[in-house]
Amino acid sequence: MSTLFTKIINGELPSDKVYEDDQVCAFRDINPAAPTHILIVPRKEVATVDDLADDDGALVGKMILVARDLARSEGIADSGYRLIINCKDEGGQEVPHLHLHLMGGRPMGPMVVRT
Ligand code: 5GP
């Protein structure tokens, strides 16, 4: 069973892809919360941060470097942006395939709602 994001990466489901290489793929979020809202997703099906292996460090680093480059190409590197990885239920993760949110193009506000 492949994940929703694997189906997107493989082109079985449509998406607005902005980057891909042999390790990661990036596409625009279907329900953007900011003018730029891109998901950077590893091809490897890691469900959550908690499922990362010790030797996945280079993969996670690659995800962040791709986000850095996309922020530059989106024109938000100078104004700034937010990178988010949600983990499991209380972290607010909806799709169980690791992904990094790149969000910017407006002031992103407080990091979390304080309750
Ligand atoms: P999470 O809450 O798991 O951190 O984020 C999941 C994100 O995936 C959400 O921002 C949601 O809008 C996005 N998303 C869910 N389904 C799809 C889809 O089919 N296509 C795209 N491009 N984004 C999706």
JSON list of C-alpha atoms and ligand atoms in Angstrom, two decimals:
[
{"chain": "A", "resi": 1, "resn": "MET", "atom": "CA", "xyz": [0.00, 0.00, 0.00]},
{"chain": "A", "resi": 2, "resn": "SER", "atom": "CA", "xyz": [1.55, 3.29, -1.01]},
{"chain": "A", "resi": 3, "resn": "THR", "atom": "CA", "xyz": [0.79, 6.52, 0.82]},
{"chain": "A", "resi": 4, "resn": "LEU", "atom": "CA", "xyz": [-1.15, 9.47, -0.56]},
{"chain": "A", "resi": 5, "resn": "PHE", "atom": "CA", "xyz": [2.11, 11.34, -1.03]},
{"chain": "A", "resi": 6, "resn": "THR", "atom": "CA", "xyz": [3.79, 8.39, -2.77]},
{"chain": "A", "resi": 7, "resn": "LYS", "atom": "CA", "xyz": [0.89, 8.37, -5.24]},
{"chain": "A", "resi": 8, "resn": "ILE", "atom": "CA", "xyz": [1.45, 12.09, -5.83]},
{"chain": "A", "resi": 9, "resn": "ILE", "atom": "CA", "xyz": [5.22, 11.61, -6.20]},
{"chain": "A", "resi": 10, "resn": "ASN", "atom": "CA", "xyz": [4.63, 8.78, -8.72]},
{"chain": "A", "resi": 11, "resn": "GLY", "atom": "CA", "xyz": [2.14, 10.87, -10.70]},
{"chain": "A", "resi": 12, "resn": "GLU", "atom": "CA", "xyz": [-0.81, 8.58, -9.90]},
{"chain": "A", "resi": 13, "resn": "LEU", "atom": "CA", "xyz": [-2.52, 11.61, -8.36]},
{"chain": "A", "resi": 14, "resn": "PRO", "atom": "CA", "xyz": [-2.22, 15.15, -9.72]},
{"chain": "A", "resi": 15, "resn": "SER", "atom": "CA", "xyz": [-0.17, 17.84, -8.02]},
{"chain": "A", "resi": 16, "resn": "ASP", "atom": "CA", "xyz": [1.63, 21.09, -8.71]},
{"chain": "A", "resi": 17, "resn": "LYS", "atom": "CA", "xyz": [5.20, 19.81, -8.45]},
{"chain": "A", "resi": 18, "resn": "VAL", "atom": "CA", "xyz": [7.92, 22.38, -8.02]},
{"chain": "A", "resi": 19, "resn": "TYR", "atom": "CA", "xyz": [10.97, 20.13, -7.50]},
{"chain": "A", "resi": 20, "resn": "GLU", "atom": "CA", "xyz": [12.06, 16.50, -7.59]},
{"chain": "A", "resi": 21, "resn": "ASP", "atom": "CA", "xyz": [15.24, 14.48, -7.49]},
{"chain": "A", "resi": 22, "resn": "ASP", "atom": "CA", "xyz": [16.17, 10.91, -6.57]},
{"chain": "A", "resi": 23, "resn": "GLN", "atom": "CA", "xyz": [15.55, 11.53, -2.84]},
{"chain": "A", "resi": 24, "resn": "VAL", "atom": "CA", "xyz": [12.80, 14.11, -2.42]},
{"chain": "A", "resi": 25, "resn": "CYS", "atom": "CA", "xyz": [9.85, 15.67, -4.20]},
{"chain": "A", "resi": 26, "resn": "ALA", "atom": "CA", "xyz": [8.16, 19.03, -3.51]},
{"chain": "A", "resi": 27, "resn": "PHE", "atom": "CA", "xyz": [4.68, 20.13, -4.51]},
{"chain": "A", "resi": 28, "resn": "ARG", "atom": "CA", "xyz": [2.27, 22.90, -3.55]},
{"chain": "A", "resi": 29, "resn": "ASP", "atom": "CA", "xyz": [-0.11, 22.22, -0.69]},
{"chain": "A", "resi": 30, "resn": "ILE", "atom": "CA", "xyz": [-3.66, 21.63, -1.93]},
{"chain": "A", "resi": 31, "resn": "ASN", "atom": "CA", "xyz": [-5.05, 23.87, 0.83]},
{"chain": "A", "resi": 32, "resn": "PRO", "atom": "CA", "xyz": [-2.40, 26.58, 1.22]},
{"chain": "A", "resi": 33, "resn": "ALA", "atom": "CA", "xyz": [-2.19, 28.46, 4.51]},
{"chain": "A", "resi": 34, "resn": "ALA", "atom": "CA", "xyz": [0.18, 31.09, 3.07]},
{"chain": "A", "resi": 35, "resn": "PRO", "atom": "CA", "xyz": [0.95, 32.58, -0.36]},
{"chain": "A", "resi": 36, "resn": "THR", "atom": "CA", "xyz": [3.82, 30.09, -0.59]},
{"chain": "A", "resi": 37, "resn": "HIS", "atom": "CA", "xyz": [2.97, 26.72, 0.94]},
{"chain": "A", "resi": 38, "resn": "ILE", "atom": "CA", "xyz": [5.04, 23.84, -0.37]},
{"chain": "A", "resi": 39, "resn": "LEU", "atom": "CA", "xyz": [5.43, 20.31, 0.98]},
{"chain": "A", "resi": 40, "resn": "ILE", "atom": "CA", "xyz": [8.89, 18.73, 0.75]},
{"chain": "A", "resi": 41, "resn": "VAL", "atom": "CA", "xyz": [8.48, 14.96, 0.88]},
{"chain": "A", "resi": 42, "resn": "PRO", "atom": "CA", "xyz": [11.06, 12.15, 0.86]},
{"chain": "A", "resi": 43, "resn": "ARG", "atom": "CA", "xyz": [10.47, 9.40, -1.70]},
{"chain": "A", "resi": 44, "resn": "LYS", "atom": "CA", "xyz": [11.22, 6.97, 1.12]},
{"chain": "A", "resi": 45, "resn": "GLU", "atom": "CA", "xyz": [8.02, 6.15, 2.99]},
{"chain": "A", "resi": 46, "resn": "VAL", "atom": "CA", "xyz": [8.89, 7.28, 6.51]},
{"chain": "A", "resi": 47, "resn": "ALA", "atom": "CA", "xyz": [5.61, 7.78, 8.39]},
{"chain": "A", "resi": 48, "resn": "THR", "atom": "CA", "xyz": [6.66, 10.33, 11.01]},
{"chain": "A", "resi": 49, "resn": "VAL", "atom": "CA", "xyz": [9.72, 11.98, 12.53]},
{"chain": "A", "resi": 50, "resn": "ASP", "atom": "CA", "xyz": [9.46, 9.31, 15.21]},
{"chain": "A", "resi": 51, "resn": "ASP", "atom": "CA", "xyz": [10.01, 6.66, 12.53]},
{"chain": "A", "resi": 52, "resn": "LEU", "atom": "CA", "xyz": [13.25, 8.16, 11.21]},
{"chain": "A", "resi": 53, "resn": "ALA", "atom": "CA", "xyz": [16.29, 5.89, 11.43]},
{"chain": "A", "resi": 54, "resn": "ASP", "atom": "CA", "xyz": [19.63, 7.07, 12.73]},
{"chain": "A", "resi": 55, "resn": "ASP", "atom": "CA", "xyz": [21.03, 6.98, 9.19]},
{"chain": "A", "resi": 56, "resn": "ASP", "atom": "CA", "xyz": [18.23, 9.17, 7.78]},
{"chain": "A", "resi": 57, "resn": "GLY", "atom": "CA", "xyz": [20.07, 12.32, 8.86]},
{"chain": "A", "resi": 58, "resn": "ALA", "atom": "CA", "xyz": [21.31, 13.14, 5.36]},
{"chain": "A", "resi": 59, "resn": "LEU", "atom": "CA", "xyz": [17.78, 12.73, 4.00]},
{"chain": "A", "resi": 60, "resn": "VAL", "atom": "CA", "xyz": [16.35, 15.18, 6.54]},
{"chain": "A", "resi": 61, "resn": "GLY", "atom": "CA", "xyz": [19.19, 17.58, 5.80]},
{"chain": "A", "resi": 62, "resn": "LYS", "atom": "CA", "xyz": [18.38, 17.30, 2.11]},
{"chain": "A", "resi": 63, "resn": "MET", "atom": "CA", "xyz": [14.74, 18.19, 2.80]},
{"chain": "A", "resi": 64, "resn": "ILE", "atom": "CA", "xyz": [15.84, 21.38, 4.56]},
{"chain": "A", "resi": 65, "resn": "LEU", "atom": "CA", "xyz": [18.30, 22.32, 1.81]},
{"chain": "A", "resi": 66, "resn": "VAL", "atom": "CA", "xyz": [15.57, 21.85, -0.80]},
{"chain": "A", "resi": 67, "resn": "ALA", "atom": "CA", "xyz": [13.32, 24.11, 1.30]},
{"chain": "A", "resi": 68, "resn": "ARG", "atom": "CA", "xyz": [16.11, 26.71, 1.41]},
{"chain": "A", "resi": 69, "resn": "ASP", "atom": "CA", "xyz": [16.46, 26.65, -2.37]},
{"chain": "A", "resi": 70, "resn": "LEU", "atom": "CA", "xyz": [12.70, 26.75, -2.97]},
{"chain": "A", "resi": 71, "resn": "ALA", "atom": "CA", "xyz": [12.39, 29.72, -0.61]},
{"chain": "A", "resi": 72, "resn": "ARG", "atom": "CA", "xyz": [14.93, 31.52, -2.77]},
{"chain": "A", "resi": 73, "resn": "SER", "atom": "CA", "xyz": [13.18, 30.64, -6.02]},
{"chain": "A", "resi": 74, "resn": "GLU", "atom": "CA", "xyz": [9.81, 31.64, -4.52]},
{"chain": "A", "resi": 75, "resn": "GLY", "atom": "CA", "xyz": [11.28, 35.02, -3.58]},
{"chain": "A", "resi": 76, "resn": "ILE", "atom": "CA", "xyz": [10.70, 34.66, 0.17]},
{"chain": "A", "resi": 77, "resn": "ALA", "atom": "CA", "xyz": [14.26, 33.99, 1.34]},
{"chain": "A", "resi": 78, "resn": "ASP", "atom": "CA", "xyz": [14.93, 37.62, 2.25]},
{"chain": "A", "resi": 79, "resn": "SER", "atom": "CA", "xyz": [11.59, 38.31, 3.95]},
{"chain": "A", "resi": 80, "resn": "GLY", "atom": "CA", "xyz": [11.69, 35.00, 5.82]},
{"chain": "A", "resi": 81, "resn": "TYR", "atom": "CA", "xyz": [9.58, 31.91, 6.11]},
{"chain": "A", "resi": 82, "resn": "ARG", "atom": "CA", "xyz": [8.57, 29.07, 8.39]},
{"chain": "A", "resi": 83, "resn": "LEU", "atom": "CA", "xyz": [9.49, 25.38, 8.18]},
{"chain": "A", "resi": 84, "resn": "ILE", "atom": "CA", "xyz": [7.19, 22.97, 10.02]},
{"chain": "A", "resi": 85, "resn": "ILE", "atom": "CA", "xyz": [7.16, 19.21, 10.53]},
{"chain": "A", "resi": 86, "resn": "ASN", "atom": "CA", "xyz": [4.12, 17.93, 12.40]},
{"chain": "A", "resi": 87, "resn": "CYS", "atom": "CA", "xyz": [4.47, 14.59, 14.17]},
{"chain": "A", "resi": 88, "resn": "LYS", "atom": "CA", "xyz": [1.54, 12.29, 14.97]},
{"chain": "A", "resi": 89, "resn": "ASP", "atom": "CA", "xyz": [-1.82, 13.28, 16.39]},
{"chain": "A", "resi": 90, "resn": "GLU", "atom": "CA", "xyz": [-0.98, 15.91, 18.96]},
{"chain": "A", "resi": 91, "resn": "GLY", "atom": "CA", "xyz": [1.59, 17.41, 16.60]},
{"chain": "A", "resi": 92, "resn": "GLY", "atom": "CA", "xyz": [-1.22, 17.94, 14.10]},
{"chain": "A", "resi": 93, "resn": "GLN", "atom": "CA", "xyz": [0.01, 15.48, 11.46]},
{"chain": "A", "resi": 94, "resn": "GLU", "atom": "CA", "xyz": [-2.73, 14.49, 9.02]},
{"chain": "A", "resi": 95, "resn": "VAL", "atom": "CA", "xyz": [-0.80, 12.62, 6.34]},
{"chain": "A", "resi": 96, "resn": "PRO", "atom": "CA", "xyz": [1.33, 9.72, 7.65]},
{"chain": "A", "resi": 97, "resn": "HIS", "atom": "CA", "xyz": [4.24, 10.26, 5.24]},
{"chain": "A", "resi": 98, "resn": "LEU", "atom": "CA", "xyz": [6.99, 12.53, 6.53]},
{"chain": "A", "resi": 99, "resn": "HIS", "atom": "CA", "xyz": [6.86, 16.04, 5.03]},
{"chain": "A", "resi": 100, "resn": "LEU", "atom": "CA", "xyz": [8.30, 19.46, 5.66]},
{"chain": "A", "resi": 101, "resn": "HIS", "atom": "CA", "xyz": [6.02, 22.47, 5.19]},
{"chain": "A", "resi": 102, "resn": "LEU", "atom": "CA", "xyz": [7.64, 25.57, 3.64]},
{"chain": "A", "resi": 103, "resn": "MET", "atom": "CA", "xyz": [5.36, 28.54, 4.33]},
{"chain": "A", "resi": 104, "resn": "GLY", "atom": "CA", "xyz": [5.86, 32.22, 3.66]},
{"chain": "A", "resi": 105, "resn": "GLY", "atom": "CA", "xyz": [4.91, 35.24, 1.63]},
{"chain": "A", "resi": 106, "resn": "ARG", "atom": "CA", "xyz": [3.21, 36.89, 4.61]},
{"chain": "A", "resi": 107, "resn": "PRO", "atom": "CA", "xyz": [4.04, 37.36, 8.31]},
{"chain": "A", "resi": 108, "resn": "MET", "atom": "CA", "xyz": [3.48, 33.90, 9.74]},
{"chain": "A", "resi": 109, "resn": "GLY", "atom": "CA", "xyz": [2.36, 35.10, 13.17]},
{"chain": "A", "resi": 110, "resn": "PRO", "atom": "CA", "xyz": [2.99, 33.37, 16.47]},
{"chain": "A", "resi": 111, "resn": "MET", "atom": "CA", "xyz": [4.49, 29.91, 16.29]},
{"chain": "A", "resi": 112, "resn": "VAL", "atom": "CA", "xyz": [1.54, 28.25, 18.05]},
{"chain": "A", "resi": 113, "resn": "VAL", "atom": "CA", "xyz": [-1.77, 29.31, 19.48]},
{"chain": "A", "resi": 114, "resn": "ARG", "atom": "CA", "xyz": [-1.29, 29.53, 23.24]},
{"chain": "A", "resi": 115, "resn": "THR", "atom": "CA", "xyz": [-4.24, 27.94, 25.06]},
{"chain": "B", "resi": 1, "resn": "5GP", "atom": "P1", "xyz": [0.10, 17.64, 8.02]},
{"chain": "B", "resi": 1, "resn": "5GP", "atom": "O1", "xyz": [-1.11, 18.12, 8.78]},
{"chain": "B", "resi": 1, "resn": "5GP", "atom": "O2", "xyz": [0.11, 16.14, 7.88]},
{"chain": "B", "resi": 1, "resn": "5GP", "atom": "O3", "xyz": [1.40, 18.17, 8.58]},
{"chain": "B", "resi": 1, "resn": "5GP", "atom": "O4", "xyz": [0.00, 18.28, 6.59]},
{"chain": "B", "resi": 1, "resn": "5GP", "atom": "C1", "xyz": [-0.63, 17.64, 5.53]},
{"chain": "B", "resi": 1, "resn": "5GP", "atom": "C2", "xyz": [-0.80, 18.66, 4.44]},
{"chain": "B", "resi": 1, "resn": "5GP", "atom": "O5", "xyz": [-1.06, 17.96, 3.24]},
{"chain": "B", "resi": 1, "resn": "5GP", "atom": "C3", "xyz": [-1.95, 19.63, 4.68]},
{"chain": "B", "resi": 1, "resn": "5GP", "atom": "O6", "xyz": [-1.45, 20.97, 4.69]},
{"chain": "B", "resi": 1, "resn": "5GP", "atom": "C4", "xyz": [-2.89, 19.36, 3.51]},
{"chain": "B", "resi": 1, "resn": "5GP", "atom": "O7", "xyz": [-3.50, 20.53, 3.00]},
{"chain": "B", "resi": 1, "resn": "5GP", "atom": "C5", "xyz": [-1.97, 18.72, 2.49]},
{"chain": "B", "resi": 1, "resn": "5GP", "atom": "N1", "xyz": [-2.63, 17.77, 1.60]},
{"chain": "B", "resi": 1, "resn": "5GP", "atom": "C6", "xyz": [-3.51, 16.81, 1.96]},
{"chain": "B", "resi": 1, "resn": "5GP", "atom": "N2", "xyz": [-3.91, 16.11, 0.89]},
{"chain": "B", "resi": 1, "resn": "5GP", "atom": "C7", "xyz": [-3.25, 16.66, -0.18]},
{"chain": "B", "resi": 1, "resn": "5GP", "atom": "C8", "xyz": [-3.25, 16.35, -1.57]},
{"chain": "B", "resi": 1, "resn": "5GP", "atom": "O8", "xyz": [-3.93, 15.45, -2.06]},
{"chain": "B", "resi": 1, "resn": "5GP", "atom": "N3", "xyz": [-2.46, 17.13, -2.36]},
{"chain": "B", "resi": 1, "resn": "5GP", "atom": "C9", "xyz": [-1.69, 18.14, -1.86]},
{"chain": "B", "resi": 1, "resn": "5GP", "atom": "N4", "xyz": [-0.94, 18.82, -2.74]},
{"chain": "B", "resi": 1, "resn": "5GP", "atom": "N5", "xyz": [-1.67, 18.44, -0.55]},
{"chain": "B", "resi": 1, "resn": "5GP", "atom": "C10", "xyz": [-2.44, 17.71, 0.28]}
]
